[in-house]
Amino acid sequence: MAIASEFEVWWSVEESLLHVYKTPIWKIGDLICCNNRMSSLRPDLDTKALSTLQRASLVEKSRQKPQERMKVLCEALKCNNYDSEPLLRSCGISISTSFTQVDGRVLPTPRVVDAPEILTIIEKISYLSEFLNSLYECQYKSFFVAFAGLTEQIKLNRYLHPHFRYYMREVRTVVYSQFLESYKSVTIEAIAKAFGVTVEFNDLELSHFIAAGKLHCKIDKVAGVLETNRPDAKNALYQATIKQGDFLLNWIQKLSRVIDL
């Protein structure tokens, strides 16, 4: 089903798209039962090219926050006063000036440390208890010791062994991100001391993660300080959209070359 912003933009594409007939009491259009006929109408709507202004209007209305969108809908419902329309009243239809409220159900936060599924097996696997609890309690030196012991068991597992390097890399990324979340800047020596490793090892590993885009920070080698530069959610979404757009364009170019052959 189309959203409200799509209807508003589509309606302005071309007047001949939807015919509206004015009557003394109401405007009767071709799209009376829009929800029932949307399956046959939507292909016609999609084939109509939108102008630049219409695309901008669609994006502008789609990016509204839920609170702003709800406020606009409530004001429109009160201003339009649909309940006073003669045609609707003659059919015995009444429209309320407020939205129907439905009780929602808030799901509990998923638990890992105290989950029954975890507690039943946590003592059966060596180092798993220390691995989980040390990460939860931010005891990073104990975590690395337990992590080293747990990785040896992963190597022996025929199903997890092919993903060993990926698992090692992603877990360390999570741990470093969790540690740096509380700091704007921190010395590399303090990080090495917290993780129980040497400064040289920590500097080399952090530089690899930063170069790969796993950690949003920079290393001041002269001062021996690591400074975080976390992007906000809007910039992160923008960068992700640009990256996906570039990937799509490259894929289309490759496809066009294949078609030309």
PDB file of C-alpha atoms in Angstrom:
ATOM      1  CA  MET A   1       0.000   0.000   0.000  1.00  0.00           C
ATOM      2  CA  ALA A   2       1.293   3.465  -0.834  1.00  0.00           C
ATOM      3  CA  ILE A   3       2.161   5.844   1.973  1.00  0.00           C
ATOM      4  CA  ALA A   4       0.663   9.308   2.318  1.00  0.00           C
ATOM      5  CA  SER A   5       3.681  11.067   0.847  1.00  0.00           C
ATOM      6  CA  GLU A   6       3.556   8.831  -2.246  1.00  0.00           C
ATOM      7  CA  PHE A   7      -0.122   9.645  -2.811  1.00  0.00           C
ATOM      8  CA  GLU A   8       0.579  13.357  -2.511  1.00  0.00           C
ATOM      9  CA  VAL A   9       3.419  13.261  -5.023  1.00  0.00           C
ATOM     10  CA  TRP A  10       1.666  10.903  -7.441  1.00  0.00           C
ATOM     11  CA  TRP A  11      -1.423  13.084  -7.402  1.00  0.00           C
ATOM     12  CA  SER A  12       0.603  15.969  -8.827  1.00  0.00           C
ATOM     13  CA  VAL A  13       2.295  13.975 -11.607  1.00  0.00           C
ATOM     14  CA  GLU A  14      -0.386  14.462 -14.218  1.00  0.00           C
ATOM     15  CA  GLU A  15      -3.983  15.583 -14.021  1.00  0.00           C
ATOM     16  CA  SER A  16      -5.105  12.920 -16.502  1.00  0.00           C
ATOM     17  CA  LEU A  17      -3.815  10.169 -14.258  1.00  0.00           C
ATOM     18  CA  LEU A  18      -6.796  10.262 -11.911  1.00  0.00           C
ATOM     19  CA  HIS A  19     -10.015  11.780 -13.198  1.00  0.00           C
ATOM     20  CA  VAL A  20     -12.024  13.816 -10.687  1.00  0.00           C
ATOM     21  CA  TYR A  21     -15.617  14.883 -11.338  1.00  0.00           C
ATOM     22  CA  LYS A  22     -17.090  17.761  -9.380  1.00  0.00           C
ATOM     23  CA  THR A  23     -20.655  17.331  -8.129  1.00  0.00           C
ATOM     24  CA  PRO A  24     -22.852  19.670  -6.022  1.00  0.00           C
ATOM     25  CA  ILE A  25     -22.067  17.742  -2.833  1.00  0.00           C
ATOM     26  CA  TRP A  26     -18.744  15.965  -3.431  1.00  0.00           C
ATOM     27  CA  LYS A  27     -15.778  15.336  -5.715  1.00  0.00           C
ATOM     28  CA  ILE A  28     -16.056  11.846  -7.208  1.00  0.00           C
ATOM     29  CA  GLY A  29     -12.819  10.333  -8.516  1.00  0.00           C
ATOM     30  CA  ASP A  30     -11.743   7.202 -10.345  1.00  0.00           C
ATOM     31  CA  LEU A  31      -9.935   6.058  -7.225  1.00  0.00           C
ATOM     32  CA  ILE A  32     -12.895   5.600  -4.877  1.00  0.00           C
ATOM     33  CA  CYS A  33     -11.779   2.266  -3.452  1.00  0.00           C
ATOM     34  CA  CYS A  34      -8.045   2.947  -3.614  1.00  0.00           C
ATOM     35  CA  ASN A  35      -7.014   0.068  -1.384  1.00  0.00           C
ATOM     36  CA  ASN A  36      -8.892  -2.468  -3.499  1.00  0.00           C
ATOM     37  CA  ARG A  37      -7.718  -1.103  -6.817  1.00  0.00           C
ATOM     38  CA  MET A  38      -4.150  -0.208  -5.874  1.00  0.00           C
ATOM     39  CA  SER A  39      -2.811  -3.410  -7.405  1.00  0.00           C
ATOM     40  CA  SER A  40      -4.032  -2.337 -10.840  1.00  0.00           C
ATOM     41  CA  LEU A  41      -3.373   1.376 -10.426  1.00  0.00           C
ATOM     42  CA  ARG A  42       0.142   1.284  -8.961  1.00  0.00           C
ATOM     43  CA  PRO A  43       1.899   0.127 -12.173  1.00  0.00           C
ATOM     44  CA  ASP A  44       0.479   3.179 -13.956  1.00  0.00           C
ATOM     45  CA  LEU A  45       1.679   5.418 -11.157  1.00  0.00           C
ATOM     46  CA  ASP A  46       5.159   3.915 -11.139  1.00  0.00           C
ATOM     47  CA  THR A  47       5.614   4.468 -14.873  1.00  0.00           C
ATOM     48  CA  LYS A  48       5.093   8.218 -14.505  1.00  0.00           C
ATOM     49  CA  ALA A  49       8.439   9.973 -14.127  1.00  0.00           C
ATOM     50  CA  LEU A  50       8.682  12.368 -11.174  1.00  0.00           C
ATOM     51  CA  SER A  51      10.222  15.764 -11.545  1.00  0.00           C
ATOM     52  CA  THR A  52      13.122  16.951  -9.412  1.00  0.00           C
ATOM     53  CA  LEU A  53      10.813  18.983  -7.179  1.00  0.00           C
ATOM     54  CA  GLN A  54       8.474  16.017  -6.726  1.00  0.00           C
ATOM     55  CA  ARG A  55      11.370  13.738  -5.753  1.00  0.00           C
ATOM     56  CA  ALA A  56      12.589  16.340  -3.269  1.00  0.00           C
ATOM     57  CA  SER A  57       9.074  16.625  -1.841  1.00  0.00           C
ATOM     58  CA  LEU A  58       8.830  12.849  -1.459  1.00  0.00           C
ATOM     59  CA  VAL A  59      12.152  12.664   0.382  1.00  0.00           C
ATOM     60  CA  GLU A  60      11.282  15.669   2.546  1.00  0.00           C
ATOM     61  CA  LYS A  61       7.970  14.189   3.677  1.00  0.00           C
ATOM     62  CA  SER A  62       9.380  10.704   4.173  1.00  0.00           C
ATOM     63  CA  ARG A  63      12.162  11.854   6.501  1.00  0.00           C
ATOM     64  CA  GLN A  64       9.821  13.416   9.056  1.00  0.00           C
ATOM     65  CA  LYS A  65      10.148  12.158  12.600  1.00  0.00           C
ATOM     66  CA  PRO A  66       7.219  10.083  13.939  1.00  0.00           C
ATOM     67  CA  GLN A  67       6.210  12.844  16.364  1.00  0.00           C
ATOM     68  CA  GLU A  68       6.165  15.482  13.622  1.00  0.00           C
ATOM     69  CA  ARG A  69       4.250  13.205  11.246  1.00  0.00           C
ATOM     70  CA  MET A  70       1.677  12.434  13.942  1.00  0.00           C
ATOM     71  CA  LYS A  71       1.248  16.139  14.692  1.00  0.00           C
ATOM     72  CA  VAL A  72       0.651  16.940  11.013  1.00  0.00           C
ATOM     73  CA  LEU A  73      -1.883  14.130  10.661  1.00  0.00           C
ATOM     74  CA  CYS A  74      -3.779  15.213  13.793  1.00  0.00           C
ATOM     75  CA  GLU A  75      -3.969  18.820  12.596  1.00  0.00           C
ATOM     76  CA  ALA A  76      -5.100  17.717   9.125  1.00  0.00           C
ATOM     77  CA  LEU A  77      -7.798  15.490  10.622  1.00  0.00           C
ATOM     78  CA  LYS A  78      -9.164  18.332  12.722  1.00  0.00           C
ATOM     79  CA  CYS A  79      -8.960  20.997   9.999  1.00  0.00           C
ATOM     80  CA  ASN A  80     -10.569  18.930   7.233  1.00  0.00           C
ATOM     81  CA  ASN A  81     -13.547  18.006   9.440  1.00  0.00           C
ATOM     82  CA  TYR A  82     -14.484  14.934   7.404  1.00  0.00           C
ATOM     83  CA  ASP A  83     -17.371  14.111   9.742  1.00  0.00           C
ATOM     84  CA  SER A  84     -19.384  17.064   8.446  1.00  0.00           C
ATOM     85  CA  GLU A  85     -19.348  15.996   4.784  1.00  0.00           C
ATOM     86  CA  PRO A  86     -22.925  15.591   3.498  1.00  0.00           C
ATOM     87  CA  LEU A  87     -22.187  12.515   1.381  1.00  0.00           C
ATOM     88  CA  LEU A  88     -20.652  10.600   4.269  1.00  0.00           C
ATOM     89  CA  ARG A  89     -23.440  11.598   6.656  1.00  0.00           C
ATOM     90  CA  SER A  90     -26.082  10.518   4.150  1.00  0.00           C
ATOM     91  CA  CYS A  91     -24.413   7.085   4.026  1.00  0.00           C
ATOM     92  CA  GLY A  92     -24.389   6.837   7.801  1.00  0.00           C
ATOM     93  CA  ILE A  93     -20.593   7.133   8.040  1.00  0.00           C
ATOM     94  CA  SER A  94     -19.048   9.096  10.885  1.00  0.00           C
ATOM     95  CA  ILE A  95     -15.355   9.886  11.224  1.00  0.00           C
ATOM     96  CA  SER A  96     -13.794  10.618  14.579  1.00  0.00           C
ATOM     97  CA  THR A  97     -11.532  13.640  15.001  1.00  0.00           C
ATOM     98  CA  SER A  98      -8.941  11.600  16.925  1.00  0.00           C
ATOM     99  CA  PHE A  99      -6.932   8.523  16.097  1.00  0.00           C
ATOM    100  CA  THR A 100      -7.724   5.148  17.577  1.00  0.00           C
ATOM    101  CA  GLN A 101      -5.321   4.193  20.360  1.00  0.00           C
ATOM    102  CA  VAL A 102      -4.106   0.621  20.549  1.00  0.00           C
ATOM    103  CA  ASP A 103      -2.214  -0.746  23.538  1.00  0.00           C
ATOM    104  CA  GLY A 104       1.270  -1.840  22.513  1.00  0.00           C
ATOM    105  CA  ARG A 105       3.453  -4.491  24.061  1.00  0.00           C
ATOM    106  CA  VAL A 106       7.003  -3.562  25.008  1.00  0.00           C
ATOM    107  CA  LEU A 107       9.317  -6.536  24.635  1.00  0.00           C
ATOM    108  CA  PRO A 108      11.850  -7.084  27.425  1.00  0.00           C
ATOM    109  CA  THR A 109      15.512  -6.410  26.780  1.00  0.00           C
ATOM    110  CA  PRO A 110      17.206  -9.613  25.584  1.00  0.00           C
ATOM    111  CA  ARG A 111      19.410 -11.120  28.273  1.00  0.00           C
ATOM    112  CA  VAL A 112      22.640 -12.952  27.624  1.00  0.00           C
ATOM    113  CA  VAL A 113      24.459 -13.247  30.922  1.00  0.00           C
ATOM    114  CA  ASP A 114      21.433 -14.535  32.875  1.00  0.00           C
ATOM    115  CA  ALA A 115      19.657 -16.297  30.009  1.00  0.00           C
ATOM    116  CA  PRO A 116      18.656 -19.907  30.848  1.00  0.00           C
ATOM    117  CA  GLU A 117      20.022 -21.153  27.527  1.00  0.00           C
ATOM    118  CA  ILE A 118      23.446 -19.727  28.390  1.00  0.00           C
ATOM    119  CA  LEU A 119      23.486 -20.890  31.997  1.00  0.00           C
ATOM    120  CA  THR A 120      22.818 -24.498  31.009  1.00  0.00           C
ATOM    121  CA  ILE A 121      25.978 -24.773  28.896  1.00  0.00           C
ATOM    122  CA  ILE A 122      28.289 -22.083  30.262  1.00  0.00           C
ATOM    123  CA  GLU A 123      30.054 -24.475  32.650  1.00  0.00           C
ATOM    124  CA  LYS A 124      30.381 -27.209  30.050  1.00  0.00           C
ATOM    125  CA  ILE A 125      32.693 -25.191  27.804  1.00  0.00           C
ATOM    126  CA  SER A 126      36.077 -24.162  29.156  1.00  0.00           C
ATOM    127  CA  TYR A 127      36.766 -20.423  29.426  1.00  0.00           C
ATOM    128  CA  LEU A 128      33.232 -19.533  28.311  1.00  0.00           C
ATOM    129  CA  SER A 129      32.161 -18.275  31.745  1.00  0.00           C
ATOM    130  CA  GLU A 130      35.252 -16.078  32.115  1.00  0.00           C
ATOM    131  CA  PHE A 131      34.878 -14.916  28.513  1.00  0.00           C
ATOM    132  CA  LEU A 132      31.271 -13.766  28.958  1.00  0.00           C
ATOM    133  CA  ASN A 133      31.477 -12.330  32.472  1.00  0.00           C
ATOM    134  CA  SER A 134      34.733 -10.442  31.921  1.00  0.00           C
ATOM    135  CA  LEU A 135      33.296  -8.765  28.813  1.00  0.00           C
ATOM    136  CA  TYR A 136      30.112  -7.867  30.695  1.00  0.00           C
ATOM    137  CA  GLU A 137      32.078  -6.458  33.666  1.00  0.00           C
ATOM    138  CA  CYS A 138      34.646  -4.672  31.440  1.00  0.00           C
ATOM    139  CA  GLN A 139      37.558  -6.678  32.839  1.00  0.00           C
ATOM    140  CA  TYR A 140      39.510  -6.596  29.601  1.00  0.00           C
ATOM    141  CA  LYS A 141      42.729  -8.183  30.878  1.00  0.00           C
ATOM    142  CA  SER A 142      40.793 -11.245  32.091  1.00  0.00           C
ATOM    143  CA  PHE A 143      38.806 -11.215  28.878  1.00  0.00           C
ATOM    144  CA  PHE A 144      41.892 -11.550  26.689  1.00  0.00           C
ATOM    145  CA  VAL A 145      43.127 -14.490  28.775  1.00  0.00           C
ATOM    146  CA  ALA A 146      39.775 -16.267  28.463  1.00  0.00           C
ATOM    147  CA  PHE A 147      39.535 -15.306  24.802  1.00  0.00           C
ATOM    148  CA  ALA A 148      42.882 -16.936  24.050  1.00  0.00           C
ATOM    149  CA  GLY A 149      41.751 -20.170  25.716  1.00  0.00           C
ATOM    150  CA  LEU A 150      38.377 -20.146  23.951  1.00  0.00           C
ATOM    151  CA  THR A 151      39.914 -19.644  20.528  1.00  0.00           C
ATOM    152  CA  GLU A 152      41.864 -22.890  20.906  1.00  0.00           C
ATOM    153  CA  GLN A 153      38.565 -24.755  21.177  1.00  0.00           C
ATOM    154  CA  ILE A 154      37.210 -22.945  18.132  1.00  0.00           C
ATOM    155  CA  LYS A 155      40.153 -24.221  16.094  1.00  0.00           C
ATOM    156  CA  LEU A 156      39.200 -27.801  16.998  1.00  0.00           C
ATOM    157  CA  ASN A 157      35.573 -27.351  15.926  1.00  0.00           C
ATOM    158  CA  ARG A 158      35.062 -28.531  12.363  1.00  0.00           C
ATOM    159  CA  TYR A 159      32.180 -26.097  11.795  1.00  0.00           C
ATOM    160  CA  LEU A 160      33.710 -22.984  13.394  1.00  0.00           C
ATOM    161  CA  HIS A 161      37.297 -23.480  12.249  1.00  0.00           C
ATOM    162  CA  PRO A 162      36.731 -22.019   8.709  1.00  0.00           C
ATOM    163  CA  HIS A 163      35.439 -18.816  10.344  1.00  0.00           C
ATOM    164  CA  PHE A 164      38.192 -18.609  12.959  1.00  0.00           C
ATOM    165  CA  ARG A 165      39.980 -15.516  11.607  1.00  0.00           C
ATOM    166  CA  TYR A 166      36.725 -13.618  11.055  1.00  0.00           C
ATOM    167  CA  TYR A 167      35.557 -14.451  14.584  1.00  0.00           C
ATOM    168  CA  MET A 168      38.845 -13.353  16.119  1.00  0.00           C
ATOM    169  CA  ARG A 169      38.758 -10.042  14.274  1.00  0.00           C
ATOM    170  CA  GLU A 170      35.112  -9.191  15.013  1.00  0.00           C
ATOM    171  CA  VAL A 171      35.305 -10.037  18.723  1.00  0.00           C
ATOM    172  CA  ARG A 172      38.361  -7.831  19.209  1.00  0.00           C
ATOM    173  CA  THR A 173      36.592  -5.019  17.324  1.00  0.00           C
ATOM    174  CA  VAL A 174      33.639  -5.246  19.703  1.00  0.00           C
ATOM    175  CA  VAL A 175      35.913  -5.196  22.750  1.00  0.00           C
ATOM    176  CA  TYR A 176      37.934  -2.206  21.586  1.00  0.00           C
ATOM    177  CA  SER A 177      34.764  -0.315  20.634  1.00  0.00           C
ATOM    178  CA  GLN A 178      33.277  -0.998  24.048  1.00  0.00           C
ATOM    179  CA  PHE A 179      36.420   0.247  25.778  1.00  0.00           C
ATOM    180  CA  LEU A 180      36.688   3.424  23.672  1.00  0.00           C
ATOM    181  CA  GLU A 181      33.002   4.275  24.087  1.00  0.00           C
ATOM    182  CA  SER A 182      33.750   5.955  27.437  1.00  0.00           C
ATOM    183  CA  TYR A 183      36.706   8.044  26.220  1.00  0.00           C
ATOM    184  CA  LYS A 184      37.200  10.987  23.928  1.00  0.00           C
ATOM    185  CA  SER A 185      40.975  10.514  24.099  1.00  0.00           C
ATOM    186  CA  VAL A 186      43.130   7.955  25.896  1.00  0.00           C
ATOM    187  CA  THR A 187      46.808   7.078  25.863  1.00  0.00           C
ATOM    188  CA  ILE A 188      47.931   3.925  24.091  1.00  0.00           C
ATOM    189  CA  GLU A 189      49.848   2.964  27.223  1.00  0.00           C
ATOM    190  CA  ALA A 190      46.603   3.025  29.249  1.00  0.00           C
ATOM    191  CA  ILE A 191      44.893   0.823  26.658  1.00  0.00           C
ATOM    192  CA  ALA A 192      47.764  -1.656  26.666  1.00  0.00           C
ATOM    193  CA  LYS A 193      47.706  -1.792  30.464  1.00  0.00           C
ATOM    194  CA  ALA A 194      43.936  -2.347  30.536  1.00  0.00           C
ATOM    195  CA  PHE A 195      44.186  -5.235  28.053  1.00  0.00           C
ATOM    196  CA  GLY A 196      47.367  -6.724  29.479  1.00  0.00           C
ATOM    197  CA  VAL A 197      49.406  -6.462  26.275  1.00  0.00           C
ATOM    198  CA  THR A 198      52.463  -4.514  25.175  1.00  0.00           C
ATOM    199  CA  VAL A 199      52.257  -0.994  23.777  1.00  0.00           C
ATOM    200  CA  GLU A 200      53.810  -2.106  20.470  1.00  0.00           C
ATOM    201  CA  PHE A 201      51.253  -4.888  19.989  1.00  0.00           C
ATOM    202  CA  ASN A 202      48.371  -2.604  20.900  1.00  0.00           C
ATOM    203  CA  ASP A 203      49.563   0.147  18.576  1.00  0.00           C
ATOM    204  CA  LEU A 204      49.928  -2.272  15.652  1.00  0.00           C
ATOM    205  CA  GLU A 205      46.535  -3.901  16.192  1.00  0.00           C
ATOM    206  CA  LEU A 206      44.645  -0.640  16.644  1.00  0.00           C
ATOM    207  CA  SER A 207      46.236   0.809  13.500  1.00  0.00           C
ATOM    208  CA  HIS A 208      44.986  -2.180  11.482  1.00  0.00           C
ATOM    209  CA  PHE A 209      41.427  -1.808  12.791  1.00  0.00           C
ATOM    210  CA  ILE A 210      41.439   1.946  12.177  1.00  0.00           C
ATOM    211  CA  ALA A 211      42.722   1.530   8.609  1.00  0.00           C
ATOM    212  CA  ALA A 212      39.983  -1.042   7.944  1.00  0.00           C
ATOM    213  CA  GLY A 213      37.300   1.354   9.197  1.00  0.00           C
ATOM    214  CA  LYS A 214      36.392  -0.842  12.165  1.00  0.00           C
ATOM    215  CA  LEU A 215      37.255   1.810  14.770  1.00  0.00           C
ATOM    216  CA  HIS A 216      36.411   5.510  14.449  1.00  0.00           C
ATOM    217  CA  CYS A 217      39.532   7.063  15.960  1.00  0.00           C
ATOM    218  CA  LYS A 218      43.024   8.314  15.137  1.00  0.00           C
ATOM    219  CA  ILE A 219      46.416   7.715  16.742  1.00  0.00           C
ATOM    220  CA  ASP A 220      48.669  10.621  17.628  1.00  0.00           C
ATOM    221  CA  LYS A 221      51.978   8.768  17.442  1.00  0.00           C
ATOM    222  CA  VAL A 222      54.024  11.690  18.782  1.00  0.00           C
ATOM    223  CA  ALA A 223      51.921  12.195  21.900  1.00  0.00           C
ATOM    224  CA  GLY A 224      51.034   8.519  22.199  1.00  0.00           C
ATOM    225  CA  VAL A 225      47.326   9.344  22.393  1.00  0.00           C
ATOM    226  CA  LEU A 226      44.338   7.786  20.665  1.00  0.00           C
ATOM    227  CA  GLU A 227      41.544  10.275  19.861  1.00  0.00           C
ATOM    228  CA  THR A 228      38.053   9.092  18.971  1.00  0.00           C
ATOM    229  CA  ASN A 229      36.003  10.750  16.224  1.00  0.00           C
ATOM    230  CA  ARG A 230      32.726   8.889  16.219  1.00  0.00           C
ATOM    231  CA  PRO A 231      30.351  10.028  13.464  1.00  0.00           C
ATOM    232  CA  ASP A 232      26.791  10.787  14.457  1.00  0.00           C
ATOM    233  CA  ALA A 233      23.925   8.615  13.279  1.00  0.00           C
ATOM    234  CA  LYS A 234      22.935  10.947  10.437  1.00  0.00           C
ATOM    235  CA  ASN A 235      26.438  11.128   8.961  1.00  0.00           C
ATOM    236  CA  ALA A 236      26.895   7.380   9.361  1.00  0.00           C
ATOM    237  CA  LEU A 237      23.632   6.760   7.479  1.00  0.00           C
ATOM    238  CA  TYR A 238      24.695   9.206   4.771  1.00  0.00           C
ATOM    239  CA  GLN A 239      28.056   7.502   4.309  1.00  0.00           C
ATOM    240  CA  ALA A 240      26.393   4.069   4.191  1.00  0.00           C
ATOM    241  CA  THR A 241      23.927   5.318   1.553  1.00  0.00           C
ATOM    242  CA  ILE A 242      26.745   6.736  -0.582  1.00  0.00           C
ATOM    243  CA  LYS A 243      28.675   3.485  -0.312  1.00  0.00           C
ATOM    244  CA  GLN A 244      25.670   1.385  -1.312  1.00  0.00           C
ATOM    245  CA  GLY A 245      24.916   3.785  -4.174  1.00  0.00           C
ATOM    246  CA  ASP A 246      28.454   3.444  -5.526  1.00  0.00           C
ATOM    247  CA  PHE A 247      28.191  -0.330  -5.314  1.00  0.00           C
ATOM    248  CA  LEU A 248      24.896  -0.258  -7.219  1.00  0.00           C
ATOM    249  CA  LEU A 249      26.309   1.991  -9.941  1.00  0.00           C
ATOM    250  CA  ASN A 250      29.318  -0.286 -10.398  1.00  0.00           C
ATOM    251  CA  TRP A 251      27.041  -3.295 -10.661  1.00  0.00           C
ATOM    252  CA  ILE A 252      24.848  -1.543 -13.261  1.00  0.00           C
ATOM    253  CA  GLN A 253      27.909  -0.568 -15.318  1.00  0.00           C
ATOM    254  CA  LYS A 254      29.135  -4.158 -15.327  1.00  0.00           C
ATOM    255  CA  LEU A 255      25.679  -5.370 -16.328  1.00  0.00           C
ATOM    256  CA  SER A 256      25.474  -2.833 -19.163  1.00  0.00           C
ATOM    257  CA  ARG A 257      28.808  -4.036 -20.554  1.00  0.00           C
ATOM    258  CA  VAL A 258      27.559  -7.621 -20.521  1.00  0.00           C
ATOM    259  CA  ILE A 259      24.346  -6.618 -22.311  1.00  0.00           C
ATOM    260  CA  ASP A 260      26.297  -4.687 -24.973  1.00  0.00           C
ATOM    261  CA  LEU A 261      28.349  -7.803 -25.712  1.00  0.00           C
TER     262      LEU A 261
END
